Structure formats: structure tokens, C-alpha cells
Tab-separated table of C-alpha atoms in Angstrom:
chain	number	residue	atom	x	y	z
A	354	MET	CA	41.239	-8.371	-17.017
A	355	GLU	CA	40.308	-10.010	-13.395
A	356	ARG	CA	40.434	-6.582	-12.030
A	357	ARG	CA	37.642	-5.838	-14.374
A	358	PHE	CA	35.812	-9.470	-13.947
A	359	VAL	CA	35.497	-8.735	-9.859
A	360	THR	CA	34.210	-5.129	-10.232
A	361	LEU	CA	31.120	-6.259	-12.513
A	362	PHE	CA	30.876	-9.049	-10.211
A	363	VAL	CA	30.227	-6.622	-6.807
A	364	VAL	CA	28.041	-4.250	-9.053
A	365	SER	CA	25.758	-6.952	-10.184
A	366	ILE	CA	25.535	-8.427	-6.470
A	367	LEU	CA	24.593	-4.512	-5.601
A	368	PHE	CA	21.803	-4.125	-8.259
A	369	VAL	CA	20.234	-7.508	-7.147
A	370	VAL	CA	20.637	-6.402	-3.390
A	371	ALA	CA	19.530	-3.244	-3.895
A	372	PRO	CA	17.987	-2.622	-7.398
A	373	ASN	CA	15.079	-0.140	-5.543
A	374	LEU	CA	17.479	2.922	-5.037
A	375	ALA	CA	18.557	3.671	-7.982
A	376	GLN	CA	15.350	3.110	-10.403
A	377	SER	CA	12.299	4.980	-11.031
A	378	GLN	CA	9.673	2.887	-9.208
A	379	ILE	CA	5.461	3.487	-9.460
A	380	LEU	CA	3.306	1.483	-7.644
A	381	PHE	CA	-0.231	1.210	-9.019
A	382	GLN	CA	-3.550	0.522	-7.252
A	383	ALA	CA	-5.705	-1.791	-8.579
A	384	PHE	CA	-9.275	-1.903	-7.436
A	385	ASN	CA	-10.935	-0.012	-5.343
A	386	TRP	CA	-13.555	-1.071	-2.114
A	387	GLU	CA	-16.066	-1.394	-5.031
A	388	SER	CA	-13.854	-3.985	-7.039
A	389	TRP	CA	-15.821	-6.942	-6.082
A	390	ARG	CA	-19.043	-6.541	-7.634
A	391	LYS	CA	-17.794	-5.699	-10.828
A	392	GLU	CA	-19.906	-8.310	-13.119
A	393	GLY	CA	-17.665	-11.054	-15.448
A	394	GLY	CA	-15.371	-10.851	-12.289
A	395	TRP	CA	-12.610	-7.955	-11.742
A	396	TYR	CA	-9.535	-10.368	-12.666
A	397	ASN	CA	-10.656	-9.713	-16.035
A	398	PHE	CA	-12.226	-6.829	-16.218
A	399	LEU	CA	-8.914	-5.972	-15.467
A	400	GLY	CA	-6.820	-7.092	-17.728
A	401	GLY	CA	-8.593	-5.194	-20.554
A	402	ARG	CA	-7.079	-2.251	-18.478
A	403	VAL	CA	-3.281	-3.936	-18.241
A	404	ARG	CA	-1.596	-1.775	-21.191
A	405	THR	CA	-2.974	1.178	-20.276
A	406	ILE	CA	-1.547	1.303	-16.538
A	407	ALA	CA	1.385	0.007	-17.832
A	408	ASN	CA	1.737	3.320	-19.869
A	409	ALA	CA	1.706	5.092	-17.090
A	410	SER	CA	5.280	4.096	-16.511
A	411	VAL	CA	4.141	1.610	-13.385
A	412	THR	CA	6.486	-0.582	-11.934
A	413	HIS	CA	4.009	-2.252	-9.288
A	414	VAL	CA	0.714	-3.361	-8.892
A	415	TRP	CA	-1.226	-3.852	-5.924
A	416	LEU	CA	-4.120	-6.164	-6.476
A	417	PRO	CA	-6.708	-6.848	-4.074
A	418	PRO	CA	-6.743	-9.791	-1.263
A	419	PRO	CA	-6.723	-13.189	-3.203
A	420	THR	CA	-8.708	-15.703	-1.386
A	421	HIS	CA	-11.980	-16.887	0.180
A	422	SER	CA	-13.881	-14.373	2.185
A	423	VAL	CA	-17.245	-14.756	4.423
A	424	SER	CA	-20.183	-14.560	2.119
A	425	GLU	CA	-22.523	-11.666	2.987
A	426	GLN	CA	-25.199	-14.466	4.285
A	427	GLY	CA	-22.403	-15.930	6.258
A	428	PHE	CA	-21.178	-12.289	7.359
A	429	ILE	CA	-24.793	-11.928	8.990
A	430	TYR	CA	-24.757	-15.045	10.708
A	431	TYR	CA	-21.160	-14.619	12.140
A	432	TYR	CA	-21.491	-11.649	13.251
A	433	PHE	CA	-24.824	-11.508	14.858
A	434	SER	CA	-23.465	-14.247	16.849
A	435	LEU	CA	-20.428	-12.099	17.836
A	436	LEU	CA	-22.717	-9.186	18.731
A	437	LEU	CA	-24.652	-11.155	21.564
A	438	LEU	CA	-21.120	-10.760	23.320
A	439	GLN	CA	-19.474	-7.639	22.196
A	440	ASN	CA	-20.895	-4.324	22.329
A	441	PHE	CA	-19.536	-2.614	20.177
A	442	LEU	CA	-17.337	-2.408	17.062
A	443	ASP	CA	-14.879	0.456	16.097
A	444	MET	CA	-15.674	2.399	13.084
A	445	LEU	CA	-13.249	1.065	11.070
A	446	THR	CA	-13.548	-2.681	11.463
A	447	ILE	CA	-17.096	-2.029	10.855
A	448	SER	CA	-16.654	-0.742	7.336
A	449	ARG	CA	-13.394	-2.977	6.785
A	450	VAL	CA	-15.894	-5.895	7.327
A	451	LEU	CA	-18.356	-5.179	4.754
A	452	CYS	CA	-16.358	-5.953	1.968
A	453	LEU	CA	-15.763	-9.218	0.183
A	454	GLY	CA	-11.853	-9.893	0.762
A	455	TYR	CA	-10.583	-8.325	4.240
A	456	LEU	CA	-12.063	-11.346	6.390
A	457	PRO	CA	-10.174	-13.982	4.815
A	458	GLY	CA	-11.638	-17.941	6.020
A	459	ARG	CA	-10.343	-20.691	3.505
A	460	LEU	CA	-6.515	-19.244	2.539
A	461	TYR	CA	-5.759	-22.081	-0.162
A	462	ASP	CA	-8.944	-21.183	-2.255
A	463	LEU	CA	-8.808	-18.193	-4.456
A	464	ASN	CA	-11.564	-20.167	-6.617
A	465	ALA	CA	-14.232	-18.369	-4.396
A	466	SER	CA	-13.318	-14.742	-4.063
A	467	ARG	CA	-16.064	-12.278	-5.442
A	468	TYR	CA	-12.568	-10.863	-7.473
A	469	GLY	CA	-12.578	-13.896	-9.758
A	470	ASP	CA	-11.549	-17.224	-9.689
A	471	GLN	CA	-7.762	-18.645	-9.244
A	472	GLY	CA	-7.156	-19.367	-13.558
A	473	ASP	CA	-8.525	-15.908	-14.056
A	474	LEU	CA	-5.946	-14.056	-11.387
A	475	LYS	CA	-2.634	-15.925	-12.956
A	476	ALA	CA	-3.566	-14.808	-15.761
A	477	LEU	CA	-4.202	-11.548	-15.226
A	478	ILE	CA	-0.668	-11.579	-13.022
A	479	ARG	CA	0.907	-13.117	-16.198
A	480	GLN	CA	-0.282	-10.180	-18.684
A	481	PHE	CA	1.667	-7.609	-16.295
A	482	ARG	CA	4.686	-9.675	-15.836
A	483	LYS	CA	4.732	-9.441	-19.905
A	484	ARG	CA	4.831	-5.492	-19.545
A	485	ARG	CA	7.279	-5.962	-16.642
A	486	ILE	CA	5.110	-5.515	-13.685
A	487	ILE	CA	5.125	-6.764	-10.457
A	488	SER	CA	2.144	-7.802	-8.638
A	489	ILE	CA	1.718	-7.566	-4.858
A	490	ALA	CA	-0.395	-9.398	-3.089
A	491	ASP	CA	-2.929	-7.756	0.125
A	492	ILE	CA	-2.333	-10.071	2.830
A	493	VAL	CA	-4.427	-10.324	5.192
A	494	ILE	CA	-2.719	-12.832	8.566
A	495	ASN	CA	-3.235	-10.753	11.132
A	496	HIS	CA	-7.128	-12.125	11.509
A	497	ARG	CA	-9.383	-14.571	9.823
A	498	THR	CA	-12.971	-15.954	9.977
A	499	ALA	CA	-13.700	-19.414	11.151
A	500	GLU	CA	-15.584	-22.036	9.601
A	501	LYS	CA	-17.207	-24.048	11.845
A	502	GLN	CA	-18.269	-23.628	15.835
A	503	ASP	CA	-16.686	-26.128	18.545
A	504	GLN	CA	-18.948	-27.532	20.952
A	505	ARG	CA	-19.936	-24.253	23.053
A	506	GLY	CA	-21.018	-22.516	19.676
A	507	ILE	CA	-18.254	-20.476	19.199
A	508	TYR	CA	-16.646	-19.782	15.519
A	509	ASN	CA	-12.977	-21.574	15.909
A	510	ILE	CA	-13.195	-23.914	13.663
A	511	PHE	CA	-11.066	-22.801	10.899
A	512	GLU	CA	-10.608	-25.063	6.810
A	513	GLY	CA	-7.188	-24.376	5.075
A	514	GLY	CA	-9.211	-24.702	1.293
A	515	THR	CA	-7.365	-28.073	0.375
A	516	PRO	CA	-8.197	-31.562	1.134
A	517	ASP	CA	-5.766	-32.076	3.685
A	518	GLU	CA	-4.584	-30.060	7.292
A	519	ARG	CA	-2.668	-27.185	5.907
A	520	LEU	CA	-4.197	-24.234	7.558
A	521	ASP	CA	-7.282	-26.417	9.453
A	522	TRP	CA	-6.634	-24.382	12.889
A	523	GLY	CA	-8.812	-24.964	16.332
A	524	PRO	CA	-8.788	-22.526	19.169
A	525	GLN	CA	-4.914	-22.697	19.832
A	526	MET	CA	-4.463	-20.935	17.023
A	527	ILE	CA	-6.187	-17.983	18.241
A	528	CYS	CA	-4.695	-15.545	20.812
A	529	SER	CA	-5.008	-16.058	24.477
A	530	THR	CA	-6.212	-12.189	24.514
A	531	ASP	CA	-9.254	-12.600	22.362
A	532	THR	CA	-11.462	-14.199	24.567
A	533	ILE	CA	-14.726	-13.663	22.721
A	534	PHE	CA	-13.677	-16.566	20.473
A	535	GLY	CA	-12.056	-18.941	23.011
A	536	GLY	CA	-8.512	-18.474	21.999
A	537	THR	CA	-5.945	-20.507	23.819
A	538	GLY	CA	-2.632	-19.221	22.084
A	539	ASN	CA	-0.251	-17.015	22.964
A	540	PRO	CA	-1.818	-12.936	23.940
A	541	ASP	CA	-1.627	-10.920	21.049
A	542	THR	CA	1.766	-9.602	19.817
A	543	GLY	CA	-0.207	-6.182	18.203
A	544	LEU	CA	-3.414	-4.564	18.032
A	545	ASP	CA	-6.917	-6.027	18.399
A	546	TYR	CA	-8.913	-6.726	15.411
A	547	GLY	CA	-12.715	-6.785	16.551
A	548	ALA	CA	-14.203	-8.385	13.622
A	549	ALA	CA	-12.295	-11.791	13.637
A	550	PRO	CA	-10.593	-14.039	15.349
A	551	ASP	CA	-6.531	-12.974	16.230
A	552	ILE	CA	-4.320	-15.208	15.104
A	553	ASP	CA	-1.565	-16.462	17.061
A	554	HIS	CA	1.686	-15.425	15.378
A	555	LEU	CA	3.937	-17.276	18.222
A	556	ASN	CA	2.502	-20.275	17.000
A	557	PRO	CA	5.388	-22.352	15.276
A	558	THR	CA	2.869	-24.020	13.078
A	559	VAL	CA	1.174	-21.152	12.397
A	560	GLN	CA	4.388	-19.418	11.236
A	561	SER	CA	5.119	-22.350	9.172
A	562	GLU	CA	1.978	-22.963	7.456
A	563	LEU	CA	1.525	-19.254	6.650
A	564	SER	CA	5.256	-19.180	5.313
A	565	ASN	CA	4.207	-21.746	3.571
A	566	TRP	CA	1.085	-20.213	1.924
A	567	LEU	CA	3.437	-17.004	1.180
A	568	ASN	CA	5.206	-19.357	-1.084
A	569	TRP	CA	2.456	-20.871	-3.131
A	570	LEU	CA	1.193	-17.488	-3.649
A	571	LYS	CA	4.624	-16.812	-5.486
A	572	THR	CA	5.679	-20.346	-7.216
A	573	GLU	CA	1.747	-21.196	-8.206
A	574	ILE	CA	-0.100	-17.944	-8.983
A	575	GLY	CA	2.558	-15.870	-9.602
A	576	PHE	CA	2.710	-12.905	-6.961
A	577	ASP	CA	6.296	-11.865	-5.860
A	578	GLY	CA	5.094	-8.972	-3.195
A	579	TRP	CA	3.126	-8.857	-0.025
A	580	ARG	CA	0.741	-5.362	0.914
A	581	LEU	CA	0.467	-6.089	4.956
A	582	ASP	CA	-3.080	-5.090	5.786
A	583	PHE	CA	-3.198	-4.142	9.487
A	584	ALA	CA	-0.001	-4.982	10.287
A	585	ARG	CA	-0.479	-3.037	13.834
A	586	GLY	CA	-2.175	-6.122	14.315
A	587	TYR	CA	1.318	-7.938	15.152
A	588	SER	CA	5.071	-6.904	15.915
A	589	PRO	CA	7.291	-5.966	13.366
A	590	GLU	CA	9.546	-8.946	14.428
A	591	ILE	CA	6.446	-11.118	13.592
A	592	ALA	CA	6.844	-9.473	10.073
A	593	ARG	CA	10.031	-10.045	9.460
A	594	ILE	CA	9.518	-13.630	9.995
A	595	TYR	CA	7.037	-13.719	7.103
A	596	ILE	CA	9.493	-11.888	4.725
A	597	GLN	CA	12.581	-14.206	5.818
A	598	ASN	CA	10.479	-16.990	4.775
A	599	SER	CA	9.167	-16.182	1.662
A	600	SER	CA	11.809	-13.720	0.210
A	601	PRO	CA	9.124	-10.729	-1.492
A	602	GLY	CA	10.804	-8.618	-4.600
A	603	ILE	CA	8.830	-5.659	-2.189
A	604	VAL	CA	6.946	-5.868	0.975
A	605	ILE	CA	4.676	-2.838	2.089
A	606	GLY	CA	3.314	-2.432	5.445
A	607	GLU	CA	-0.291	-0.378	6.493
A	608	ILE	CA	0.249	0.998	9.952
A	609	TRP	CA	-2.038	3.743	9.813
A	610	SER	CA	-2.382	5.634	13.039
A	611	PRO	CA	-4.052	8.379	14.442
A	612	LEU	CA	-2.524	11.990	12.932
A	613	SER	CA	-4.192	14.056	14.994
A	614	ASN	CA	-2.043	16.921	15.580
A	615	TYR	CA	-0.370	18.118	13.013
A	616	GLU	CA	2.599	20.231	14.786
A	617	GLY	CA	6.505	19.369	15.357
A	618	SER	CA	6.477	16.646	18.164
A	619	ASP	CA	3.575	15.007	17.405
A	620	MET	CA	4.450	15.079	13.855
A	621	ASN	CA	8.012	13.421	13.827
A	622	ALA	CA	6.389	10.752	16.602
A	623	HIS	CA	3.978	9.652	13.941
A	624	ARG	CA	6.675	8.965	11.050
A	625	GLN	CA	8.901	8.035	13.362
A	626	GLU	CA	6.578	5.075	14.096
A	627	LEU	CA	6.572	4.147	10.301
A	628	ILE	CA	10.621	4.172	10.463
A	629	ASN	CA	10.387	1.860	14.145
A	630	TRP	CA	8.535	-0.559	11.568
A	631	VAL	CA	10.433	-0.801	8.837
A	632	ASP	CA	13.340	-1.114	10.754
A	633	ALA	CA	12.131	-3.896	12.875
A	634	ALA	CA	10.482	-5.492	10.189
A	635	GLY	CA	13.948	-5.897	7.682
A	636	ASP	CA	16.103	-4.326	5.325
A	637	ASN	CA	13.377	-4.471	2.379
A	638	ALA	CA	10.073	-3.570	4.120
A	639	LEU	CA	8.568	-0.380	3.306
A	640	ALA	CA	6.028	1.417	4.612
A	641	PHE	CA	2.735	4.113	3.512
A	642	ASP	CA	3.848	7.050	4.380
A	643	PHE	CA	0.657	7.777	6.304
A	644	THR	CA	2.481	10.707	8.124
A	645	THR	CA	3.432	12.907	4.556
A	646	LYS	CA	-0.567	12.071	3.440
A	647	GLY	CA	-1.726	13.884	6.377
A	648	ILE	CA	0.167	17.199	6.460
A	649	LEU	CA	-0.296	17.248	2.429
A	650	GLN	CA	-3.772	17.135	2.547
A	651	LEU	CA	-3.958	19.844	4.974
A	652	ALA	CA	-1.218	21.489	3.302
A	653	VAL	CA	-2.944	21.835	0.038
A	654	GLN	CA	-5.827	24.091	2.101
A	655	GLY	CA	-3.782	26.821	2.044
A	656	GLN	CA	-0.915	26.190	4.693
A	657	LEU	CA	1.923	24.831	2.126
A	658	TRP	CA	4.105	26.116	4.888
A	659	ARG	CA	3.715	22.758	6.595
A	660	LEU	CA	5.351	20.951	4.070
A	661	ARG	CA	8.569	22.340	5.223
A	662	ASP	CA	9.759	20.982	8.668
A	663	GLN	CA	12.147	22.618	11.233
A	664	THR	CA	15.280	21.589	9.661
A	665	GLY	CA	13.885	22.248	6.291
A	666	LYS	CA	13.367	18.988	5.348
A	667	ALA	CA	9.917	16.952	3.595
A	668	PRO	CA	7.826	16.266	6.811
A	669	GLY	CA	6.920	13.328	6.415
A	670	MET	CA	8.497	9.721	6.248
A	671	ILE	CA	10.091	10.691	2.889
A	672	GLY	CA	11.991	13.753	4.847
A	673	TRP	CA	13.979	10.856	6.543
A	674	ARG	CA	13.927	7.646	5.131
A	675	PRO	CA	12.257	7.981	1.614
A	676	GLU	CA	13.715	4.520	0.414
A	677	ARG	CA	11.539	2.981	2.590
A	678	ALA	CA	8.336	4.968	1.930
A	679	VAL	CA	5.298	4.360	-0.490
A	680	THR	CA	3.484	7.676	-0.387
A	681	PHE	CA	-0.257	7.851	-2.017
A	682	VAL	CA	-2.942	10.594	-2.554
A	683	GLU	CA	-5.554	8.140	-1.696
A	684	ASN	CA	-6.400	4.467	-1.157
A	685	HIS	CA	-9.628	2.372	-0.990
A	686	ASP	CA	-10.112	2.619	2.855
A	687	THR	CA	-9.446	6.622	2.872
A	688	GLY	CA	-11.187	7.534	-0.080
A	689	SER	CA	-13.064	5.337	-2.715
A	690	THR	CA	-16.576	4.512	-1.046
A	691	GLN	CA	-15.657	4.097	2.320
A	692	ASN	CA	-13.700	7.924	2.648
A	693	LEU	CA	-12.006	7.514	5.734
A	694	TRP	CA	-9.686	10.178	5.682
A	695	PRO	CA	-10.595	12.058	2.073
A	696	PHE	CA	-8.230	14.203	0.240
A	697	PRO	CA	-9.615	17.181	-1.034
A	698	GLY	CA	-11.133	16.433	-4.360
A	699	ASP	CA	-10.935	19.846	-6.114
A	700	LYS	CA	-6.921	19.436	-4.887
A	701	VAL	CA	-5.882	15.998	-5.746
A	702	MET	CA	-3.675	16.874	-8.701
A	703	GLN	CA	-1.724	19.424	-6.276
A	704	GLY	CA	-0.736	16.109	-4.493
A	705	TYR	CA	0.142	13.842	-7.260
A	706	ALA	CA	2.511	16.527	-8.611
A	707	TYR	CA	3.990	16.272	-5.260
A	708	ILE	CA	4.259	12.538	-5.039
A	709	LEU	CA	4.716	11.990	-8.293
A	710	THR	CA	7.962	14.403	-8.597
A	711	HIS	CA	9.256	13.896	-5.045
A	712	PRO	CA	11.522	11.202	-3.366
A	713	GLY	CA	10.356	7.901	-2.016
A	714	ILE	CA	7.870	5.295	-4.446
A	715	PRO	CA	4.544	7.082	-5.397
A	716	CYS	CA	1.184	5.220	-5.552
A	717	ILE	CA	-1.556	6.029	-7.803
A	718	PHE	CA	-5.106	5.220	-7.070
A	719	TYR	CA	-7.368	3.318	-9.710
A	720	ASP	CA	-10.001	5.739	-9.264
A	721	HIS	CA	-8.097	8.865	-9.672
A	722	TYR	CA	-7.048	7.368	-13.083
A	723	PHE	CA	-9.540	5.242	-14.643
A	724	GLU	CA	-12.867	7.405	-12.965
A	725	TRP	CA	-11.719	11.112	-12.080
A	726	ASN	CA	-10.756	11.832	-15.939
A	727	LEU	CA	-7.491	12.715	-14.361
A	728	ARG	CA	-5.926	9.828	-16.687
A	729	ASP	CA	-3.408	12.239	-19.147
A	730	GLU	CA	-2.439	14.550	-16.310
A	731	ILE	CA	-1.364	11.726	-14.198
A	732	HIS	CA	0.310	10.176	-17.092
A	733	ASN	CA	2.075	13.437	-18.210
A	734	LEU	CA	3.530	13.491	-14.387
A	735	ALA	CA	4.030	9.456	-14.181
A	736	THR	CA	6.349	9.986	-17.369
A	737	ILE	CA	8.147	13.242	-16.102
A	738	ARG	CA	9.817	10.990	-13.045
A	739	ARG	CA	10.505	8.233	-15.443
A	740	LEU	CA	12.464	10.453	-18.058
A	741	ASN	CA	13.741	12.269	-15.745
A	742	LYS	CA	15.098	9.209	-13.130
A	743	ILE	CA	13.500	10.394	-10.392
A	744	HIS	CA	13.786	7.694	-7.643
A	745	PRO	CA	13.340	6.357	-4.079
A	746	THR	CA	16.486	8.249	-2.589
A	747	SER	CA	16.489	11.355	-5.317
A	748	VAL	CA	17.683	14.952	-3.562
A	749	LEU	CA	15.150	17.234	-2.609
A	750	ARG	CA	15.574	20.927	-1.952
A	751	ILE	CA	12.683	22.611	-0.789
A	752	ILE	CA	12.764	25.881	-2.340
A	753	ALA	CA	10.151	27.783	-0.946
A	754	ALA	CA	6.860	26.774	1.804
A	755	GLU	CA	4.648	29.638	2.647
A	756	ALA	CA	1.074	29.399	2.897
A	757	ASP	CA	-0.536	30.059	-0.800
A	758	ILE	CA	2.826	28.707	-2.711
A	759	TYR	CA	5.703	25.151	-2.610
A	760	VAL	CA	8.315	24.845	-4.532
A	761	ALA	CA	11.117	22.250	-4.628
A	762	ALA	CA	13.830	21.173	-6.641
A	763	ILE	CA	14.497	17.333	-7.355
A	764	ASP	CA	17.537	16.051	-8.367
A	765	GLU	CA	18.658	19.546	-9.726
A	766	ARG	CA	16.488	18.614	-13.161
A	767	VAL	CA	12.510	18.859	-11.632
A	768	ILE	CA	11.349	22.226	-10.442
A	769	VAL	CA	7.248	21.606	-8.703
A	770	LYS	CA	5.058	23.784	-7.482
A	771	ILE	CA	1.699	23.279	-5.942
A	772	GLY	CA	-0.612	26.774	-4.508
A	773	THR	CA	-2.679	29.295	-5.659
A	774	ARG	CA	0.177	31.534	-6.185
A	775	TYR	CA	0.213	31.926	-9.796
A	776	HIS	CA	3.340	33.768	-10.299
A	777	VAL	CA	6.930	32.590	-9.066
A	778	GLY	CA	9.364	35.258	-9.920
A	779	ASN	CA	12.880	34.303	-9.830
A	780	LEU	CA	12.068	30.864	-7.863
A	781	VAL	CA	12.470	28.623	-11.168
A	782	PRO	CA	15.880	29.009	-12.864
A	783	PRO	CA	15.743	30.664	-16.968
A	784	ASP	CA	16.771	27.435	-18.139
A	785	PHE	CA	14.406	25.171	-16.826
A	786	HIS	CA	11.108	25.009	-19.140
A	787	LEU	CA	7.124	24.263	-18.424
A	788	VAL	CA	6.711	20.623	-19.032
A	789	ALA	CA	3.354	20.275	-16.883
A	790	HIS	CA	0.247	22.092	-15.795
A	791	GLY	CA	-2.686	22.054	-14.198
A	792	ASN	CA	-5.316	23.144	-11.015
A	793	GLN	CA	-2.646	24.743	-9.020
A	794	TYR	CA	0.588	23.187	-9.886
A	795	ALA	CA	2.969	23.449	-12.302
A	796	VAL	CA	6.151	21.322	-13.256
A	797	TRP	CA	9.233	22.346	-14.805
A	798	GLN	CA	12.544	20.086	-15.768
A	799	ILE	CA	15.965	21.243	-17.109
A	800	ARG	CA	16.659	22.204	-20.638
A	801	ARG	CA	18.665	19.030	-22.305
A	802	ARG	CA	22.171	20.898	-23.901
């Protein structure tokens, strides 16, 4: 009896510490670049679609930034003043600041969000929780917009959104390398974000107050996961501090670096950057697999041989560390009305056939599921993933990777084919039967006995 108790106890501990490795998981990005415009509020609108989202075997939902953000009118005044001092902003920065939510100011003020108020958000999260879906907040802490100007006329006086002094900061909380905003803090630990003051995350007060805010989002609002926006803006060691202090159920970093050369060494360096970040950020840190997205959207254009690297593995982060990779076809930046790095529109379902059958945690984009008339196909692939228990560390065996065809077996239970070649010959054994097919993709699963 004692031995049995110890065994059960150990198994239980392993499940608590590492529940993700053996379970099928699917993330759903539940907004796009125009969601803030929705009449009646996005949160209320999305509440009517929770059941449909849950039916796609979704386990996690990624919601937009929940806080107050600079207004359209404030944006014009704020940046007119800024541009007098700064010659230009890069294209990514310009496009991102135009969306309300990614220029946060009063972090505790959730009633000023253009997606809905705090009550609407909490009600939405409760609906997802009833469906056993974990809600992930889009956390924008690299930078922050100030509420007031100092005596020199520089916007660097912050308001936290509460009657007390929480998150009420001054220029000492801005990186000293951010001279445009008069920062007097420590040097930046990451990349500069030109559109707003870069926060000094080496400051103990900043670390303490942001950690308290993250915990408030968990206990008061109901979030249990973070998506770290522009995580290249501060070091992974800084990210690790916030992860440890807030203990989210899941955390995913946005590490988006250019992928200009898709060949061997550059491709490996690109995915190695993602791996370096998750290793430094902590044991439960994940990263969006931008390497896989870049290679996949090129491969489906008649270059499917790219989907097998020199060692026979998948060429993205999922080829090396699938348990820490979140794969995706599109998001609000790469697609939607931003369209900064779009997947070929007529080949999107090939992308989903790939990520929904492969290791890693796949992410479904709102637009594709609700606006592209692809719901039934994506739902079917998601169901196949769940029924066959495909999980982040499932075993991938690439059977063929040529210009016009890619075939792979997952856990020897599912076989997927993408590409223009119709006949698969003897690549699919006779004990597998077809369970899904569409434009240039097909999926088989082993016959049940």
C-alpha cells in the first residue's frame, strides 16, 4: 500500500509540473487588428462565439491587450511632439502604434479599453473557463505611454490607473538610452521601441510593481497565461523575473527576427535564437515559432523540400525543441489588415494541415476560422489532433520532402500530405484510411482495431 501511494504521488507531481508534454493542446488567437472597432465591444461579441471556439478542441485562448491605451486624439498630439525630435519610425513601429492596445498607459485601468470594460472581460474569461479554456493576456511591458509632460515638455510622467501611487512613475523608470523621452534609468537590456518610452526593467520598483500588476490580472481578472509582446525589447533574464514572480500557467514570447535567408546556417541561427530565449526565460517559457512560419510559407510555393533539414528533422524550432514551440500560420501582425508577412492566401489550409498534425502547440487565427470560410476544415483537423492525442513532443517521421510533395507520419498514427502531387503511391500504408482532405492536402489515420 505504501509503495502504491508513493508511486501515485510521484505520478501526480509529474503531472502538475509538466502537464503539457503528454496532452494535446491548441491555442486560439481570438482577435485581429480591427477587433477594437467592434460596435458593442469585442469582449461581448466574442462571448457569443466561445462555444464555437471550444468546439475546435481549443485549450488556450489569446486575448488582446486589456489595458487603457493612448487614444486616437492623444496619439496625434503625442506623436506630433515626438516626431519633432525624431526623424523616423520604422515601418513595424508605425503600423503597430496605430492599433489601440499596444501603446499602454494606465495599466490598472481596464475600463478604458476599446475592446470593452473590466466587467465584460471578466465575464468573457469566466465563459472560457467553464469550457476549460485558459485565457492568455497580451502583456505589453517593454514600453509605456506617459500621461503628462514634465517641466521640459517631455511626456515621461506616468499614471497607473489607481487612486494610489502604484505604477505612477517618472523619467527614472525610463531607460537612459531612451534620450528622446528624457530617461534617467539604467541602459536598455534589449532593442529600442521608438514609438514610446522604453521602461527600465532593471529598476527594483518597476520589477515589483509590474509583478504585482501581473498577479492582479490573475487573481482579480482571471487570466492564467501571458503572451509577451515585443519580447526582444528586454532581456530573457528580465522576462524570467516576471515569470517567476507571477507563475503563469503558460507564457509565450514574441521573438520576431528577420528571416531573410532560408538556407542552412541562417535558418539554424534563427531557430537557435528562439531556443536561447526560452532557455534563458525559464522552464515554462515558450516562443512563437517564426522560423517554421517563414519556411512553411515559402515551402508551400513549390519548394516543399525545405520542410526537411539536413538531419532529416523539421526545419523550424519544432525540429529541435518542439515542447517549447508555438506554431502558427498567421497572426494580427503578419496577416489581418496589417499584412506585414502574409502566408499565401490560397495555401493557408496546407499550413493548417502541417501545424495541426505536427509537434509543438499550434495556434489558430481568428480570421481564418471565422472570416475565411475555413471553419469546418480547421475544426476537422483539430479534432483529428485531439482524437489521436498529438501533443507537443509527438514523434515526427518525415517520409518524403520533394518540390511538389511532403509526407510525414506523426506518432505512427497519423500521416499528412501537402503539395500539388496527387498520387502518393506506396507512401501511405494500406492500414491507414483517409480522414481529411482539401486543397492540396490530405490526412490519414491508422485504422482502429
